Amino acid sequence: MGLIEIEDIEVFAYHGCTESEKIIGGNFIVDISYKYNSAKAEENDDITLAVNYQDITNIAREEMRQTSNLIEHVCKRIFDKIKLKYNKNISYLKVTISKKNPPVGGFVKNVKFTKEENI
């Protein structure tokens, strides 16, 4: 069993409940971790036998382009799309979205939402 951790996928997007967030946008960070049986990929050095992290990253970027009010909602969309595509390959999935400098009245570095599941 192997663990892949994709850290700090930086995305500029338009998620939030306020009009200004939907017009001005903001910076987000997406982190994704997943476990899969990596033995064949390890032995054969063949990307077709791996759960390709470039594909996973592309899913995250694609879903982040679609505006949502809540980071919970966009996180679930990313999670569900990865799970649907790779449900026979992965045994664990964790997706975290961090919203940088959220408009909450005063300085807050990040607000994060995480969805994780053993599959």
PDB file of N, CA and C in Angstrom, residues 6-42:
ATOM      1  N   ILE A   6      -0.460  15.084  -2.347  1.00  0.00           N
ATOM      2  CA  ILE A   6      -0.306  16.233  -3.239  1.00  0.00           C
ATOM      3  C   ILE A   6      -0.567  17.467  -2.382  1.00  0.00           C
ATOM      4  N   GLU A   7       0.452  18.290  -2.219  1.00  0.00           N
ATOM      5  CA  GLU A   7       0.349  19.419  -1.300  1.00  0.00           C
ATOM      6  C   GLU A   7       0.409  20.756  -2.035  1.00  0.00           C
ATOM      7  N   ASP A   8      -0.393  21.677  -1.558  1.00  0.00           N
ATOM      8  CA  ASP A   8      -0.318  23.078  -1.976  1.00  0.00           C
ATOM      9  C   ASP A   8      -0.598  23.311  -3.460  1.00  0.00           C
ATOM     10  N   ILE A   9      -1.697  22.757  -3.939  1.00  0.00           N
ATOM     11  CA  ILE A   9      -2.159  23.101  -5.286  1.00  0.00           C
ATOM     12  C   ILE A   9      -2.759  24.505  -5.170  1.00  0.00           C
ATOM     13  N   GLU A  10      -2.087  25.486  -5.728  1.00  0.00           N
ATOM     14  CA  GLU A  10      -2.531  26.874  -5.610  1.00  0.00           C
ATOM     15  C   GLU A  10      -3.518  27.202  -6.726  1.00  0.00           C
ATOM     16  N   VAL A  11      -4.651  27.766  -6.325  1.00  0.00           N
ATOM     17  CA  VAL A  11      -5.711  28.079  -7.285  1.00  0.00           C
ATOM     18  C   VAL A  11      -6.303  29.446  -6.944  1.00  0.00           C
ATOM     19  N   PHE A  12      -6.525  30.258  -7.955  1.00  0.00           N
ATOM     20  CA  PHE A  12      -7.293  31.485  -7.791  1.00  0.00           C
ATOM     21  C   PHE A  12      -8.703  31.167  -8.263  1.00  0.00           C
ATOM     22  N   ALA A  13      -9.694  31.421  -7.400  1.00  0.00           N
ATOM     23  CA  ALA A  13     -11.063  31.018  -7.729  1.00  0.00           C
ATOM     24  C   ALA A  13     -12.069  31.997  -7.131  1.00  0.00           C
ATOM     25  N   TYR A  14     -13.329  31.752  -7.416  1.00  0.00           N
ATOM     26  CA  TYR A  14     -14.410  32.667  -7.052  1.00  0.00           C
ATOM     27  C   TYR A  14     -15.444  31.979  -6.164  1.00  0.00           C
ATOM     28  N   HIS A  15     -15.002  31.434  -5.044  1.00  0.00           N
ATOM     29  CA  HIS A  15     -15.893  30.761  -4.106  1.00  0.00           C
ATOM     30  C   HIS A  15     -16.180  31.672  -2.919  1.00  0.00           C
ATOM     31  N   GLY A  16     -17.421  31.690  -2.486  1.00  0.00           N
ATOM     32  CA  GLY A  16     -17.788  32.468  -1.311  1.00  0.00           C
ATOM     33  C   GLY A  16     -19.239  32.889  -1.377  1.00  0.00           C
ATOM     34  N   CYS A  17     -19.738  33.326  -0.240  1.00  0.00           N
ATOM     35  CA  CYS A  17     -21.145  33.716  -0.130  1.00  0.00           C
ATOM     36  C   CYS A  17     -21.368  35.199  -0.402  1.00  0.00           C
ATOM     37  N   THR A  18     -20.305  35.998  -0.384  1.00  0.00           N
ATOM     38  CA  THR A  18     -20.474  37.432  -0.613  1.00  0.00           C
ATOM     39  C   THR A  18     -20.273  37.762  -2.091  1.00  0.00           C
ATOM     40  N   GLU A  19     -20.914  38.843  -2.523  1.00  0.00           N
ATOM     41  CA  GLU A  19     -20.776  39.282  -3.915  1.00  0.00           C
ATOM     42  C   GLU A  19     -19.323  39.609  -4.244  1.00  0.00           C
ATOM     43  N   SER A  20     -18.627  40.242  -3.293  1.00  0.00           N
ATOM     44  CA  SER A  20     -17.237  40.623  -3.571  1.00  0.00           C
ATOM     45  C   SER A  20     -16.356  39.403  -3.827  1.00  0.00           C
ATOM     46  N   GLU A  21     -16.593  38.312  -3.117  1.00  0.00           N
ATOM     47  CA  GLU A  21     -15.805  37.096  -3.339  1.00  0.00           C
ATOM     48  C   GLU A  21     -16.051  36.534  -4.741  1.00  0.00           C
ATOM     49  N   LYS A  22     -17.268  36.691  -5.212  1.00  0.00           N
ATOM     50  CA  LYS A  22     -17.612  36.173  -6.540  1.00  0.00           C
ATOM     51  C   LYS A  22     -17.102  37.074  -7.665  1.00  0.00           C
ATOM     52  N   ILE A  23     -16.844  38.346  -7.344  1.00  0.00           N
ATOM     53  CA  ILE A  23     -16.341  39.287  -8.348  1.00  0.00           C
ATOM     54  C   ILE A  23     -14.818  39.377  -8.300  1.00  0.00           C
ATOM     55  N   ILE A  24     -14.281  39.552  -7.106  1.00  0.00           N
ATOM     56  CA  ILE A  24     -12.836  39.752  -6.933  1.00  0.00           C
ATOM     57  C   ILE A  24     -12.085  38.426  -6.911  1.00  0.00           C
ATOM     58  N   GLY A  25     -12.702  37.404  -6.329  1.00  0.00           N
ATOM     59  CA  GLY A  25     -12.043  36.103  -6.209  1.00  0.00           C
ATOM     60  C   GLY A  25     -11.072  36.064  -5.047  1.00  0.00           C
ATOM     61  N   GLY A  26     -10.398  34.944  -4.921  1.00  0.00           N
ATOM     62  CA  GLY A  26      -9.455  34.777  -3.823  1.00  0.00           C
ATOM     63  C   GLY A  26      -8.528  33.604  -4.064  1.00  0.00           C
ATOM     64  N   ASN A  27      -7.568  33.487  -3.177  1.00  0.00           N
ATOM     65  CA  ASN A  27      -6.572  32.419  -3.268  1.00  0.00           C
ATOM     66  C   ASN A  27      -6.982  31.225  -2.415  1.00  0.00           C
ATOM     67  N   PHE A  28      -6.818  30.055  -2.987  1.00  0.00           N
ATOM     68  CA  PHE A  28      -7.163  28.803  -2.329  1.00  0.00           C
ATOM     69  C   PHE A  28      -6.002  27.825  -2.480  1.00  0.00           C
ATOM     70  N   ILE A  29      -5.908  26.929  -1.530  1.00  0.00           N
ATOM     71  CA  ILE A  29      -4.927  25.842  -1.574  1.00  0.00           C
ATOM     72  C   ILE A  29      -5.703  24.535  -1.455  1.00  0.00           C
ATOM     73  N   VAL A  30      -5.380  23.580  -2.314  1.00  0.00           N
ATOM     74  CA  VAL A  30      -5.999  22.254  -2.253  1.00  0.00           C
ATOM     75  C   VAL A  30      -4.907  21.236  -1.951  1.00  0.00           C
ATOM     76  N   ASP A  31      -5.171  20.373  -0.976  1.00  0.00           N
ATOM     77  CA  ASP A  31      -4.288  19.259  -0.630  1.00  0.00           C
ATOM     78  C   ASP A  31      -5.082  17.971  -0.803  1.00  0.00           C
ATOM     79  N   ILE A  32      -4.452  16.979  -1.417  1.00  0.00           N
ATOM     80  CA  ILE A  32      -5.122  15.700  -1.649  1.00  0.00           C
ATOM     81  C   ILE A  32      -4.173  14.575  -1.276  1.00  0.00           C
ATOM     82  N   SER A  33      -4.669  13.633  -0.485  1.00  0.00           N
ATOM     83  CA  SER A  33      -3.912  12.429  -0.136  1.00  0.00           C
ATOM     84  C   SER A  33      -4.756  11.218  -0.480  1.00  0.00           C
ATOM     85  N   TYR A  34      -4.090  10.181  -0.963  1.00  0.00           N
ATOM     86  CA  TYR A  34      -4.808   8.936  -1.239  1.00  0.00           C
ATOM     87  C   TYR A  34      -3.869   7.751  -1.109  1.00  0.00           C
ATOM     88  N   LYS A  35      -4.473   6.623  -0.731  1.00  0.00           N
ATOM     89  CA  LYS A  35      -3.733   5.364  -0.631  1.00  0.00           C
ATOM     90  C   LYS A  35      -4.222   4.434  -1.729  1.00  0.00           C
ATOM     91  N   TYR A  36      -3.276   3.697  -2.287  1.00  0.00           N
ATOM     92  CA  TYR A  36      -3.641   2.687  -3.276  1.00  0.00           C
ATOM     93  C   TYR A  36      -2.602   1.585  -3.270  1.00  0.00           C
ATOM     94  N   ASN A  37      -2.954   0.451  -3.842  1.00  0.00           N
ATOM     95  CA  ASN A  37      -2.019  -0.665  -3.941  1.00  0.00           C
ATOM     96  C   ASN A  37      -1.020  -0.323  -5.039  1.00  0.00           C
ATOM     97  N   SER A  38       0.131   0.150  -4.630  1.00  0.00           N
ATOM     98  CA  SER A  38       1.139   0.663  -5.560  1.00  0.00           C
ATOM     99  C   SER A  38       2.176  -0.380  -5.959  1.00  0.00           C
ATOM    100  N   ALA A  39       1.996  -1.627  -5.550  1.00  0.00           N
ATOM    101  CA  ALA A  39       3.014  -2.664  -5.777  1.00  0.00           C
ATOM    102  C   ALA A  39       3.370  -2.823  -7.255  1.00  0.00           C
ATOM    103  N   LYS A  40       2.374  -2.887  -8.131  1.00  0.00           N
ATOM    104  CA  LYS A  40       2.658  -3.072  -9.563  1.00  0.00           C
ATOM    105  C   LYS A  40       3.390  -1.866 -10.145  1.00  0.00           C
ATOM    106  N   ALA A  41       2.988  -0.671  -9.758  1.00  0.00           N
ATOM    107  CA  ALA A  41       3.668   0.537 -10.235  1.00  0.00           C
ATOM    108  C   ALA A  41       5.111   0.572  -9.732  1.00  0.00           C
ATOM    109  N   GLU A  42       5.313   0.185  -8.479  1.00  0.00           N
ATOM    110  CA  GLU A  42       6.659   0.160  -7.901  1.00  0.00           C
ATOM    111  C   GLU A  42       7.557  -0.829  -8.638  1.00  0.00           C
TER     112      GLU A  42
END
